[in-house]
């Protein structure tokens, strides 16, 4: 069947698509591998095998482990935050909205992506080369999460103290994520989320 | 010079004292080693060398790395919390007290002991044997910090929500500590501490 496209364009497109799919598979495998095995156990070869991709193809996309790990966490975190922002229309109105948003944010810091980030942070603390990759990643993730939190909470950052209150919400979420790393901290976390949402509503005047 | 003590008691006492001093040196070296080199780089031999103690003596005190690491963090954390509690009489009165206490607590999660704890958590996430040692340690540290926070803040936990507010303060401190692990986050941390102290004063009715 001739679609009228020239040969070159036809073969280029599926190739680009395949390349994008390979890249995405590598990023997802790298994030899962990090969370399960830590940095020391996550070689490019181990990630390639997990992704079902040849080692050569993996190295074509990510020449170094540092590039692979930071791209993986950036991708997973961006995907997660974009998902949260898409769910803005499903949020309940009034007082329940703040609770729902705090739950969403805290949950975002309690899954395998956060567990992988802790592995990367721990390794970067003693590895200057990895650290130089992780610092800009952390900065990017922090800004993205902050923008999402402001939008979801409907916070007015021109009011004094609001910016710090939103940041405290994300730092609290990070601390709760760390507490959840080794044991299931769900019941305690729920009580703190409920309490924090109550405080936030008063502080932000949102319910 | 004869002090009137019998020979046995005289030699036993310095021996016990020496043993305690050796143990303390090992604990301090282990905590510092963990923070700087992570779990993989902190063998019992490396810690013994740093402490200026023979490997045999180190193994007599701590037969396994797990025992050494968890004892080290327990010791450092207990020492730190006891220090904070001793400083209770130096705290300013009124509204400034809450700010001073939040600063003390947040600082306790921003130094080398916390950096060592992150290394231990990260390693324990992928190591069931280490995890079984770290979970009770985390529980102990959490309770000790909670008791210290209640006392220092002068919080009345019989009032509804106060317990969760105190716990949120410690989770926030942990999240801020994590943000401070790779970069000096001091200016942002100070703004959040000031804001959180303001919220706490209202929530706890302490200023």
mmCIF file of C-alpha atoms in Angstrom:
data_model
loop_
_atom_site.group_PDB
_atom_site.id
_atom_site.type_symbol
_atom_site.label_atom_id
_atom_site.label_comp_id
_atom_site.label_asym_id
_atom_site.label_seq_id
_atom_site.Cartn_x
_atom_site.Cartn_y
_atom_site.Cartn_z
ATOM 1 C CA UNK A 1 0.000 0.000 0.000
ATOM 2 C CA UNK A 2 1.501 3.272 -1.110
ATOM 3 C CA UNK A 3 0.680 6.114 1.286
ATOM 4 C CA UNK A 4 2.465 8.641 -0.853
ATOM 5 C CA UNK A 5 5.327 9.108 1.644
ATOM 6 C CA UNK A 6 8.799 8.706 0.216
ATOM 7 C CA UNK A 7 10.831 5.662 1.278
ATOM 8 C CA UNK A 8 13.226 7.677 3.471
ATOM 9 C CA UNK A 9 10.535 9.309 5.598
ATOM 10 C CA UNK A 10 8.691 6.002 6.006
ATOM 11 C CA UNK A 11 11.688 4.145 7.371
ATOM 12 C CA UNK A 12 12.873 7.114 9.457
ATOM 13 C CA UNK A 13 9.668 7.435 11.411
ATOM 14 C CA UNK A 14 9.361 3.913 12.804
ATOM 15 C CA UNK A 15 13.083 4.044 13.580
ATOM 16 C CA UNK A 16 12.641 7.200 15.659
ATOM 17 C CA UNK A 17 9.621 5.682 17.348
ATOM 18 C CA UNK A 18 11.534 2.486 18.153
ATOM 19 C CA UNK A 19 14.394 4.558 19.516
ATOM 20 C CA UNK A 20 12.034 6.521 21.767
ATOM 21 C CA UNK A 21 10.415 3.305 23.015
ATOM 22 C CA UNK A 22 13.847 1.778 23.751
ATOM 23 C CA UNK A 23 14.849 4.907 25.653
ATOM 24 C CA UNK A 24 11.650 4.830 27.701
ATOM 25 C CA UNK A 25 12.108 1.133 28.522
ATOM 26 C CA UNK A 26 15.665 1.827 29.673
ATOM 27 C CA UNK A 27 14.543 4.727 31.879
ATOM 28 C CA UNK A 28 11.830 2.650 33.545
ATOM 29 C CA UNK A 29 14.155 -0.326 34.064
ATOM 30 C CA UNK A 30 16.858 1.952 35.508
ATOM 31 C CA UNK A 31 14.460 3.506 38.041
ATOM 32 C CA UNK A 32 13.169 0.071 39.143
ATOM 33 C CA UNK A 33 16.692 -1.354 39.316
ATOM 34 C CA UNK A 34 17.908 1.591 41.443
ATOM 35 C CA UNK A 35 15.083 1.148 43.950
ATOM 36 C CA UNK A 36 15.630 -2.607 44.244
ATOM 37 C CA UNK A 37 19.391 -2.929 44.067
ATOM 38 C CA UNK A 38 20.881 0.490 44.789
ATOM 39 C CA UNK A 39 23.498 2.249 42.701
ATOM 40 C CA UNK A 40 26.194 -0.413 43.183
ATOM 41 C CA UNK A 41 23.876 -3.156 41.894
ATOM 42 C CA UNK A 42 22.587 -1.164 38.915
ATOM 43 C CA UNK A 43 25.151 -1.402 36.121
ATOM 44 C CA UNK A 44 24.196 -0.310 32.592
ATOM 45 C CA UNK A 45 24.401 -4.020 31.631
ATOM 46 C CA UNK A 46 21.932 -5.037 34.392
ATOM 47 C CA UNK A 47 19.517 -2.274 33.360
ATOM 48 C CA UNK A 48 19.804 -3.211 29.656
ATOM 49 C CA UNK A 49 19.041 -6.843 30.466
ATOM 50 C CA UNK A 50 16.033 -5.870 32.557
ATOM 51 C CA UNK A 51 14.765 -3.623 29.739
ATOM 52 C CA UNK A 52 15.286 -6.364 27.132
ATOM 53 C CA UNK A 53 17.663 -4.101 25.203
ATOM 54 C CA UNK A 54 21.186 -4.892 23.973
ATOM 55 C CA UNK A 55 24.055 -3.454 25.962
ATOM 56 C CA UNK A 56 25.240 -1.611 22.863
ATOM 57 C CA UNK A 57 21.866 0.059 22.356
ATOM 58 C CA UNK A 58 21.785 1.009 26.052
ATOM 59 C CA UNK A 59 25.219 2.595 25.796
ATOM 60 C CA UNK A 60 24.184 4.440 22.640
ATOM 61 C CA UNK A 61 21.345 6.104 24.573
ATOM 62 C CA UNK A 62 23.231 6.557 27.857
ATOM 63 C CA UNK A 63 27.015 6.557 27.632
ATOM 64 C CA UNK A 64 27.456 6.618 31.439
ATOM 65 C CA UNK A 65 25.621 5.279 34.493
ATOM 66 C CA UNK A 66 25.333 8.808 35.838
ATOM 67 C CA UNK A 67 23.518 9.920 32.670
ATOM 68 C CA UNK A 68 21.210 6.888 32.805
ATOM 69 C CA UNK A 69 20.281 7.247 36.498
ATOM 70 C CA UNK A 70 19.645 10.961 36.456
ATOM 71 C CA UNK A 71 17.637 10.752 33.201
ATOM 72 C CA UNK A 72 15.607 7.894 34.722
ATOM 73 C CA UNK A 73 14.656 9.800 37.865
ATOM 74 C CA UNK A 74 13.985 12.989 35.916
ATOM 75 C CA UNK A 75 11.681 11.090 33.561
ATOM 76 C CA UNK A 76 9.833 9.250 36.359
ATOM 77 C CA UNK A 77 9.430 12.373 38.445
ATOM 78 C CA UNK A 78 8.256 14.516 35.482
ATOM 79 C CA UNK A 79 5.788 11.791 34.454
ATOM 80 C CA UNK A 80 4.439 11.572 38.010
ATOM 81 C CA UNK A 81 4.033 15.327 38.433
ATOM 82 C CA UNK A 82 2.363 15.654 34.999
ATOM 83 C CA UNK A 83 -0.054 12.887 36.049
ATOM 84 C CA UNK A 84 -0.888 14.719 39.275
ATOM 85 C CA UNK A 85 -1.540 17.954 37.373
ATOM 86 C CA UNK A 86 -3.820 16.142 34.917
ATOM 87 C CA UNK A 87 -5.884 14.948 37.886
ATOM 88 C CA UNK A 88 -6.619 18.530 38.985
ATOM 89 C CA UNK A 89 -10.160 18.404 37.574
ATOM 90 C CA UNK A 90 -10.997 15.278 39.591
ATOM 91 C CA UNK A 91 -10.188 17.001 42.900
ATOM 92 C CA UNK A 92 -13.109 17.467 45.282
ATOM 93 C CA UNK A 93 -14.157 21.022 46.068
ATOM 94 C CA UNK A 94 -13.820 22.835 49.407
ATOM 95 C CA UNK A 95 -12.011 21.532 52.479
ATOM 96 C CA UNK A 96 -11.569 18.005 51.057
ATOM 97 C CA UNK A 97 -9.457 19.364 48.215
ATOM 98 C CA UNK A 98 -6.535 20.209 50.502
ATOM 99 C CA UNK A 99 -6.589 16.742 52.093
ATOM 100 C CA UNK A 100 -6.711 15.083 48.662
ATOM 101 C CA UNK A 101 -3.762 17.168 47.414
ATOM 102 C CA UNK A 102 -1.623 16.507 50.508
ATOM 103 C CA UNK A 103 -2.347 12.778 50.100
ATOM 104 C CA UNK A 104 -1.351 12.905 46.413
ATOM 105 C CA UNK A 105 1.903 14.733 47.182
ATOM 106 C CA UNK A 106 2.832 12.508 50.108
ATOM 107 C CA UNK A 107 2.082 9.381 48.050
ATOM 108 C CA UNK A 108 4.371 10.704 45.302
ATOM 109 C CA UNK A 109 7.224 10.528 47.828
ATOM 110 C CA UNK A 110 6.422 7.056 49.093
ATOM 111 C CA UNK A 111 6.807 4.779 46.085
ATOM 112 C CA UNK A 112 9.644 3.078 44.197
ATOM 113 C CA UNK A 113 10.715 6.294 42.407
ATOM 114 C CA UNK A 114 11.430 7.949 45.762
ATOM 115 C CA UNK A 115 13.188 4.772 46.948
ATOM 116 C CA UNK A 116 15.421 5.001 43.858
ATOM 117 C CA UNK A 117 16.082 8.682 44.556
ATOM 118 C CA UNK A 118 17.240 7.850 48.109
ATOM 119 C CA UNK A 119 19.700 5.324 46.647
ATOM 120 C CA UNK A 120 21.007 7.974 44.283
ATOM 121 C CA UNK A 121 21.308 10.607 47.041
ATOM 122 C CA UNK A 122 23.148 8.200 49.338
ATOM 123 C CA UNK A 123 25.602 7.210 46.606
ATOM 124 C CA UNK A 124 26.074 10.829 45.480
ATOM 125 C CA UNK A 125 27.010 11.895 49.026
ATOM 126 C CA UNK A 126 30.303 9.975 48.659
ATOM 127 C CA UNK A 127 30.839 10.293 44.881
ATOM 128 C CA UNK A 128 31.651 13.786 43.550
ATOM 129 C CA UNK A 129 31.065 12.799 39.890
ATOM 130 C CA UNK A 130 27.604 11.415 40.613
ATOM 131 C CA UNK A 131 26.915 14.380 42.888
ATOM 132 C CA UNK A 132 27.540 16.833 40.019
ATOM 133 C CA UNK A 133 24.759 15.060 38.082
ATOM 134 C CA UNK A 134 22.353 14.698 40.999
ATOM 135 C CA UNK A 135 22.413 18.323 42.191
ATOM 136 C CA UNK A 136 20.819 19.774 39.007
ATOM 137 C CA UNK A 137 18.376 16.833 38.969
ATOM 138 C CA UNK A 138 17.315 17.584 42.546
ATOM 139 C CA UNK A 139 16.901 21.242 41.651
ATOM 140 C CA UNK A 140 14.700 20.381 38.651
ATOM 141 C CA UNK A 141 12.586 17.887 40.639
ATOM 142 C CA UNK A 142 12.164 20.389 43.480
ATOM 143 C CA UNK A 143 10.956 23.151 41.146
ATOM 144 C CA UNK A 144 8.585 20.838 39.261
ATOM 145 C CA UNK A 145 7.066 19.529 42.492
ATOM 146 C CA UNK A 146 6.734 23.048 43.873
ATOM 147 C CA UNK A 147 4.869 24.286 40.754
ATOM 148 C CA UNK A 148 2.562 21.262 40.851
ATOM 149 C CA UNK A 149 1.877 21.749 44.581
ATOM 150 C CA UNK A 150 1.032 25.456 44.154
ATOM 151 C CA UNK A 151 -1.352 24.689 41.300
ATOM 152 C CA UNK A 152 -3.041 21.716 42.977
ATOM 153 C CA UNK A 153 -3.440 23.480 46.333
ATOM 154 C CA UNK A 154 -4.689 26.646 44.624
ATOM 155 C CA UNK A 155 -2.182 28.562 46.789
ATOM 156 C CA UNK A 156 -1.650 32.296 46.360
ATOM 157 C CA UNK A 157 2.115 32.730 46.600
ATOM 158 C CA UNK A 158 1.889 36.523 46.620
ATOM 159 C CA UNK A 159 0.641 36.290 50.227
ATOM 160 C CA UNK A 160 3.447 36.396 52.825
ATOM 161 C CA UNK A 161 4.624 33.007 54.086
ATOM 162 C CA UNK A 162 2.638 30.971 51.548
ATOM 163 C CA UNK A 163 5.705 29.990 49.527
ATOM 164 C CA UNK A 164 7.417 28.632 52.674
ATOM 165 C CA UNK A 165 4.254 26.781 53.715
ATOM 166 C CA UNK A 166 4.086 25.037 50.316
ATOM 167 C CA UNK A 167 7.786 24.161 50.539
ATOM 168 C CA UNK A 168 7.308 22.824 54.067
ATOM 169 C CA UNK A 169 4.563 20.570 52.677
ATOM 170 C CA UNK A 170 7.033 19.056 50.192
ATOM 171 C CA UNK A 171 9.780 18.716 52.818
ATOM 172 C CA UNK A 172 7.295 17.014 55.114
ATOM 173 C CA UNK A 173 6.344 14.655 52.253
ATOM 174 C CA UNK A 174 10.032 13.843 51.753
ATOM 175 C CA UNK A 175 10.512 13.143 55.468
ATOM 176 C CA UNK A 176 7.447 10.889 55.532
ATOM 177 C CA UNK A 177 8.793 9.079 52.455
ATOM 178 C CA UNK A 178 12.056 8.379 54.269
ATOM 179 C CA UNK A 179 10.175 7.026 57.292
ATOM 180 C CA UNK A 180 8.289 4.722 54.925
ATOM 181 C CA UNK A 181 11.410 3.366 53.224
ATOM 182 C CA UNK A 182 12.012 0.362 55.489
ATOM 183 C CA UNK A 183 8.650 -0.277 57.104
ATOM 184 C CA UNK A 184 5.073 0.336 56.075
ATOM 185 C CA UNK A 185 4.364 3.589 57.861
ATOM 186 C CA UNK A 186 0.888 4.041 56.325
ATOM 187 C CA UNK A 187 -1.325 4.389 59.459
ATOM 188 C CA UNK A 188 0.940 6.971 61.094
ATOM 189 C CA UNK A 189 1.345 8.770 57.754
ATOM 190 C CA UNK A 190 -2.438 9.041 57.300
ATOM 191 C CA UNK A 191 -2.854 10.696 60.707
ATOM 192 C CA UNK A 192 -0.110 13.211 59.984
ATOM 193 C CA UNK A 193 -1.504 13.946 56.500
ATOM 194 C CA UNK A 194 -4.962 14.618 57.988
ATOM 195 C CA UNK A 195 -3.483 16.914 60.610
ATOM 196 C CA UNK A 196 -1.272 18.737 58.123
ATOM 197 C CA UNK A 197 -4.193 19.264 55.723
ATOM 198 C CA UNK A 198 -6.148 20.838 58.605
ATOM 199 C CA UNK A 199 -3.254 23.214 59.325
ATOM 200 C CA UNK A 200 -2.781 24.010 55.609
ATOM 201 C CA UNK A 201 -6.434 24.923 55.152
ATOM 202 C CA UNK A 202 -6.117 27.507 57.916
ATOM 203 C CA UNK A 203 -2.758 28.811 56.696
ATOM 204 C CA UNK A 204 -3.738 29.066 53.026
ATOM 205 C CA UNK A 205 -7.360 30.050 53.668
ATOM 206 C CA UNK A 206 -8.531 27.197 51.426
ATOM 207 C CA UNK A 207 -11.355 25.647 53.370
ATOM 208 C CA UNK B 1 51.291 4.091 96.370
ATOM 209 C CA UNK B 2 48.869 1.843 98.217
ATOM 210 C CA UNK B 3 45.296 3.198 98.145
ATOM 211 C CA UNK B 4 43.985 0.338 100.245
ATOM 212 C CA UNK B 5 42.116 -1.287 97.328
ATOM 213 C CA UNK B 6 42.908 -4.931 96.668
ATOM 214 C CA UNK B 7 44.966 -5.740 93.562
ATOM 215 C CA UNK B 8 42.019 -7.289 91.644
ATOM 216 C CA UNK B 9 39.691 -4.301 91.983
ATOM 217 C CA UNK B 10 42.477 -1.921 91.051
ATOM 218 C CA UNK B 11 43.277 -3.633 87.766
ATOM 219 C CA UNK B 12 39.631 -4.389 86.961
ATOM 220 C CA UNK B 13 38.512 -0.807 87.102
ATOM 221 C CA UNK B 14 40.947 0.757 84.663
ATOM 222 C CA UNK B 15 40.363 -2.247 82.391
ATOM 223 C CA UNK B 16 36.613 -1.575 82.342
ATOM 224 C CA UNK B 17 37.246 2.096 81.787
ATOM 225 C CA UNK B 18 39.633 1.381 78.938
ATOM 226 C CA UNK B 19 37.096 -0.976 77.418
ATOM 227 C CA UNK B 20 34.383 1.688 77.595
ATOM 228 C CA UNK B 21 36.695 4.259 76.036
ATOM 229 C CA UNK B 22 37.587 1.831 73.221
ATOM 230 C CA UNK B 23 33.919 1.151 72.596
ATOM 231 C CA UNK B 24 33.133 4.868 72.455
ATOM 232 C CA UNK B 25 36.004 5.521 70.047
ATOM 233 C CA UNK B 26 34.739 2.716 67.794
ATOM 234 C CA UNK B 27 31.184 4.089 67.836
ATOM 235 C CA UNK B 28 32.324 7.593 66.928
ATOM 236 C CA UNK B 29 34.644 6.330 64.185
ATOM 237 C CA UNK B 30 31.878 4.115 62.767
ATOM 238 C CA UNK B 31 29.391 7.004 62.568
ATOM 239 C CA UNK B 32 31.947 9.274 60.871
ATOM 240 C CA UNK B 33 33.028 6.509 58.493
ATOM 241 C CA UNK B 34 29.402 5.764 57.518
ATOM 242 C CA UNK B 35 28.711 9.409 56.705
ATOM 243 C CA UNK B 36 31.879 9.777 54.629
ATOM 244 C CA UNK B 37 32.134 6.441 52.870
ATOM 245 C CA UNK B 38 28.736 4.765 53.075
ATOM 246 C CA UNK B 39 28.077 1.202 54.237
ATOM 247 C CA UNK B 40 30.130 -0.450 51.480
ATOM 248 C CA UNK B 41 33.227 1.587 52.386
ATOM 249 C CA UNK B 42 32.889 1.092 56.153
ATOM 250 C CA UNK B 43 34.334 -2.301 57.032
ATOM 251 C CA UNK B 44 35.029 -3.173 60.671
ATOM 252 C CA UNK B 45 38.744 -3.028 59.739
ATOM 253 C CA UNK B 46 38.422 0.502 58.314
ATOM 254 C CA UNK B 47 36.540 1.675 61.410
ATOM 255 C CA UNK B 48 39.082 0.030 63.749
ATOM 256 C CA UNK B 49 41.945 1.772 61.940
ATOM 257 C CA UNK B 50 40.202 5.125 62.139
ATOM 258 C CA UNK B 51 39.565 4.605 65.855
ATOM 259 C CA UNK B 52 43.186 3.573 66.471
ATOM 260 C CA UNK B 53 42.004 0.202 67.835
ATOM 261 C CA UNK B 54 43.189 -3.261 66.812
ATOM 262 C CA UNK B 55 40.913 -5.249 64.534
ATOM 263 C CA UNK B 56 40.689 -7.975 67.182
ATOM 264 C CA UNK B 57 39.539 -5.512 69.841
ATOM 265 C CA UNK B 58 36.965 -4.067 67.418
ATOM 266 C CA UNK B 59 35.595 -7.517 66.693
ATOM 267 C CA UNK B 60 35.470 -8.299 70.417
ATOM 268 C CA UNK B 61 33.172 -5.290 70.929
ATOM 269 C CA UNK B 62 31.192 -5.671 67.702
ATOM 270 C CA UNK B 63 31.177 -9.118 66.109
ATOM 271 C CA UNK B 64 29.346 -7.891 62.980
ATOM 272 C CA UNK B 65 29.165 -4.722 60.891
ATOM 273 C CA UNK B 66 25.418 -4.590 61.489
ATOM 274 C CA UNK B 67 25.952 -4.528 65.263
ATOM 275 C CA UNK B 68 28.644 -1.838 64.932
ATOM 276 C CA UNK B 69 26.632 0.463 62.652
ATOM 277 C CA UNK B 70 23.388 0.297 64.567
ATOM 278 C CA UNK B 71 25.147 0.728 67.938
ATOM 279 C CA UNK B 72 27.025 3.721 66.478
ATOM 280 C CA UNK B 73 23.905 5.524 65.304
ATOM 281 C CA UNK B 74 22.017 4.687 68.473
ATOM 282 C CA UNK B 75 24.860 6.092 70.567
ATOM 283 C CA UNK B 76 25.226 9.266 68.456
ATOM 284 C CA UNK B 77 21.501 9.900 68.372
ATOM 285 C CA UNK B 78 21.028 9.266 72.122
ATOM 286 C CA UNK B 79 23.981 11.542 72.906
ATOM 287 C CA UNK B 80 22.556 14.280 70.671
ATOM 288 C CA UNK B 81 19.050 14.092 72.131
ATOM 289 C CA UNK B 82 20.393 14.055 75.717
ATOM 290 C CA UNK B 83 22.432 17.175 74.839
ATOM 291 C CA UNK B 84 19.319 18.918 73.495
ATOM 292 C CA UNK B 85 17.395 18.071 76.644
ATOM 293 C CA UNK B 86 20.190 19.403 78.840
ATOM 294 C CA UNK B 87 19.936 22.721 76.991
ATOM 295 C CA UNK B 88 16.272 23.132 77.989
ATOM 296 C CA UNK B 89 17.140 25.696 80.689
ATOM 297 C CA UNK B 90 18.983 27.892 78.176
ATOM 298 C CA UNK B 91 15.894 28.238 75.966
ATOM 299 C CA UNK B 92 14.450 31.745 75.670
ATOM 300 C CA UNK B 93 10.954 32.319 77.063
ATOM 301 C CA UNK B 94 7.774 33.059 75.074
ATOM 302 C CA UNK B 95 7.454 33.005 71.301
ATOM 303 C CA UNK B 96 11.223 32.708 70.698
ATOM 304 C CA UNK B 97 11.290 29.378 72.511
ATOM 305 C CA UNK B 98 9.398 27.594 69.742
ATOM 306 C CA UNK B 99 11.730 28.992 67.058
ATOM 307 C CA UNK B 100 14.800 27.974 69.085
ATOM 308 C CA UNK B 101 13.450 24.434 69.567
ATOM 309 C CA UNK B 102 12.533 23.958 65.877
ATOM 310 C CA UNK B 103 16.048 25.154 64.969
ATOM 311 C CA UNK B 104 17.617 22.697 67.415
ATOM 312 C CA UNK B 105 15.551 19.791 66.078
ATOM 313 C CA UNK B 106 16.134 20.632 62.421
ATOM 314 C CA UNK B 107 19.882 21.030 63.053
ATOM 315 C CA UNK B 108 19.919 17.598 64.695
ATOM 316 C CA UNK B 109 18.805 16.157 61.326
ATOM 317 C CA UNK B 110 21.315 18.086 59.244
ATOM 318 C CA UNK B 111 24.726 16.925 60.438
ATOM 319 C CA UNK B 112 27.026 13.948 59.861
ATOM 320 C CA UNK B 113 24.991 11.617 62.115
ATOM 321 C CA UNK B 114 21.951 12.071 59.882
ATOM 322 C CA UNK B 115 24.154 11.642 56.790
ATOM 323 C CA UNK B 116 25.323 8.314 58.244
ATOM 324 C CA UNK B 117 21.728 7.304 58.960
ATOM 325 C CA UNK B 118 20.774 7.949 55.300
ATOM 326 C CA UNK B 119 23.627 5.651 54.232
ATOM 327 C CA UNK B 120 22.345 2.971 56.578
ATOM 328 C CA UNK B 121 18.719 3.347 55.410
ATOM 329 C CA UNK B 122 19.723 3.175 51.754
ATOM 330 C CA UNK B 123 21.803 0.029 52.307
ATOM 331 C CA UNK B 124 19.118 -1.574 54.501
ATOM 332 C CA UNK B 125 16.498 -1.105 51.772
ATOM 333 C CA UNK B 126 18.262 -3.801 49.715
ATOM 334 C CA UNK B 127 19.725 -5.929 52.525
ATOM 335 C CA UNK B 128 17.246 -7.894 54.682
ATOM 336 C CA UNK B 129 19.835 -8.728 57.365
ATOM 337 C CA UNK B 130 20.825 -5.095 57.831
ATOM 338 C CA UNK B 131 17.158 -4.095 57.650
ATOM 339 C CA UNK B 132 16.311 -6.336 60.618
ATOM 340 C CA UNK B 133 18.852 -4.355 62.667
ATOM 341 C CA UNK B 134 17.896 -0.921 61.366
ATOM 342 C CA UNK B 135 14.127 -1.168 61.945
ATOM 343 C CA UNK B 136 14.384 -1.385 65.776
ATOM 344 C CA UNK B 137 17.059 1.330 65.694
ATOM 345 C CA UNK B 138 14.761 3.630 63.735
ATOM 346 C CA UNK B 139 11.955 2.913 66.169
ATOM 347 C CA UNK B 140 14.170 3.759 69.149
ATOM 348 C CA UNK B 141 15.523 6.947 67.538
ATOM 349 C CA UNK B 142 12.000 8.044 66.584
ATOM 350 C CA UNK B 143 10.685 7.598 70.138
ATOM 351 C CA UNK B 144 13.672 9.342 71.718
ATOM 352 C CA UNK B 145 13.355 12.300 69.347
ATOM 353 C CA UNK B 146 9.606 12.494 69.933
ATOM 354 C CA UNK B 147 10.037 12.589 73.739
ATOM 355 C CA UNK B 148 12.721 15.260 73.453
ATOM 356 C CA UNK B 149 10.565 17.346 71.085
ATOM 357 C CA UNK B 150 7.513 17.197 73.393
ATOM 358 C CA UNK B 151 9.585 18.238 76.388
ATOM 359 C CA UNK B 152 11.479 21.023 74.606
ATOM 360 C CA UNK B 153 8.365 22.459 72.938
ATOM 361 C CA UNK B 154 6.393 22.215 76.193
ATOM 362 C CA UNK B 155 3.623 20.545 74.151
ATOM 363 C CA UNK B 156 0.507 19.165 75.831
ATOM 364 C CA UNK B 157 -0.103 15.844 74.065
ATOM 365 C CA UNK B 158 -3.461 15.337 75.763
ATOM 366 C CA UNK B 159 -4.901 18.011 73.438
ATOM 367 C CA UNK B 160 -6.271 16.593 70.159
ATOM 368 C CA UNK B 161 -3.889 16.743 67.180
ATOM 369 C CA UNK B 162 -0.856 17.820 69.220
ATOM 370 C CA UNK B 163 0.854 14.434 68.953
ATOM 371 C CA UNK B 164 0.564 14.525 65.142
ATOM 372 C CA UNK B 165 1.794 18.127 65.024
ATOM 373 C CA UNK B 166 4.912 17.171 67.000
ATOM 374 C CA UNK B 167 5.485 14.152 64.743
ATOM 375 C CA UNK B 168 5.041 16.339 61.655
ATOM 376 C CA UNK B 169 7.769 18.615 63.052
ATOM 377 C CA UNK B 170 10.181 15.677 63.193
ATOM 378 C CA UNK B 171 9.180 14.424 59.727
ATOM 379 C CA UNK B 172 9.691 17.933 58.372
ATOM 380 C CA UNK B 173 13.138 18.015 60.050
ATOM 381 C CA UNK B 174 13.981 14.690 58.380
ATOM 382 C CA UNK B 175 12.840 15.986 54.961
ATOM 383 C CA UNK B 176 14.900 19.162 55.396
ATOM 384 C CA UNK B 177 17.892 17.021 56.386
ATOM 385 C CA UNK B 178 17.573 15.041 53.166
ATOM 386 C CA UNK B 179 17.413 18.253 51.114
ATOM 387 C CA UNK B 180 20.618 19.365 52.854
ATOM 388 C CA UNK B 181 22.529 16.155 52.156
ATOM 389 C CA UNK B 182 24.098 17.161 48.834
ATOM 390 C CA UNK B 183 24.001 20.953 48.861
ATOM 391 C CA UNK B 184 24.059 23.560 51.587
ATOM 392 C CA UNK B 185 20.357 24.308 51.923
ATOM 393 C CA UNK B 186 20.790 26.638 54.913
ATOM 394 C CA UNK B 187 19.090 29.870 53.669
ATOM 395 C CA UNK B 188 15.959 28.038 52.445
ATOM 396 C CA UNK B 189 15.915 25.925 55.615
ATOM 397 C CA UNK B 190 16.007 29.010 57.845
ATOM 398 C CA UNK B 191 12.969 30.518 56.081
ATOM 399 C CA UNK B 192 11.004 27.283 56.435
ATOM 400 C CA UNK B 193 12.011 26.893 60.094
ATOM 401 C CA UNK B 194 10.828 30.454 60.838
ATOM 402 C CA UNK B 195 7.531 29.813 59.079
ATOM 403 C CA UNK B 196 7.014 26.441 60.750
ATOM 404 C CA UNK B 197 7.739 27.923 64.194
ATOM 405 C CA UNK B 198 5.063 30.552 63.542
ATOM 406 C CA UNK B 199 2.540 27.831 62.637
ATOM 407 C CA UNK B 200 3.558 25.691 65.645
ATOM 408 C CA UNK B 201 3.068 28.565 68.092
ATOM 409 C CA UNK B 202 -0.513 28.949 66.891
ATOM 410 C CA UNK B 203 -1.190 25.198 66.821
ATOM 411 C CA UNK B 204 0.314 24.467 70.237
ATOM 412 C CA UNK B 205 -0.749 27.742 71.847
ATOM 413 C CA UNK B 206 2.852 28.403 72.909
ATOM 414 C CA UNK B 207 3.379 32.020 72.002
#
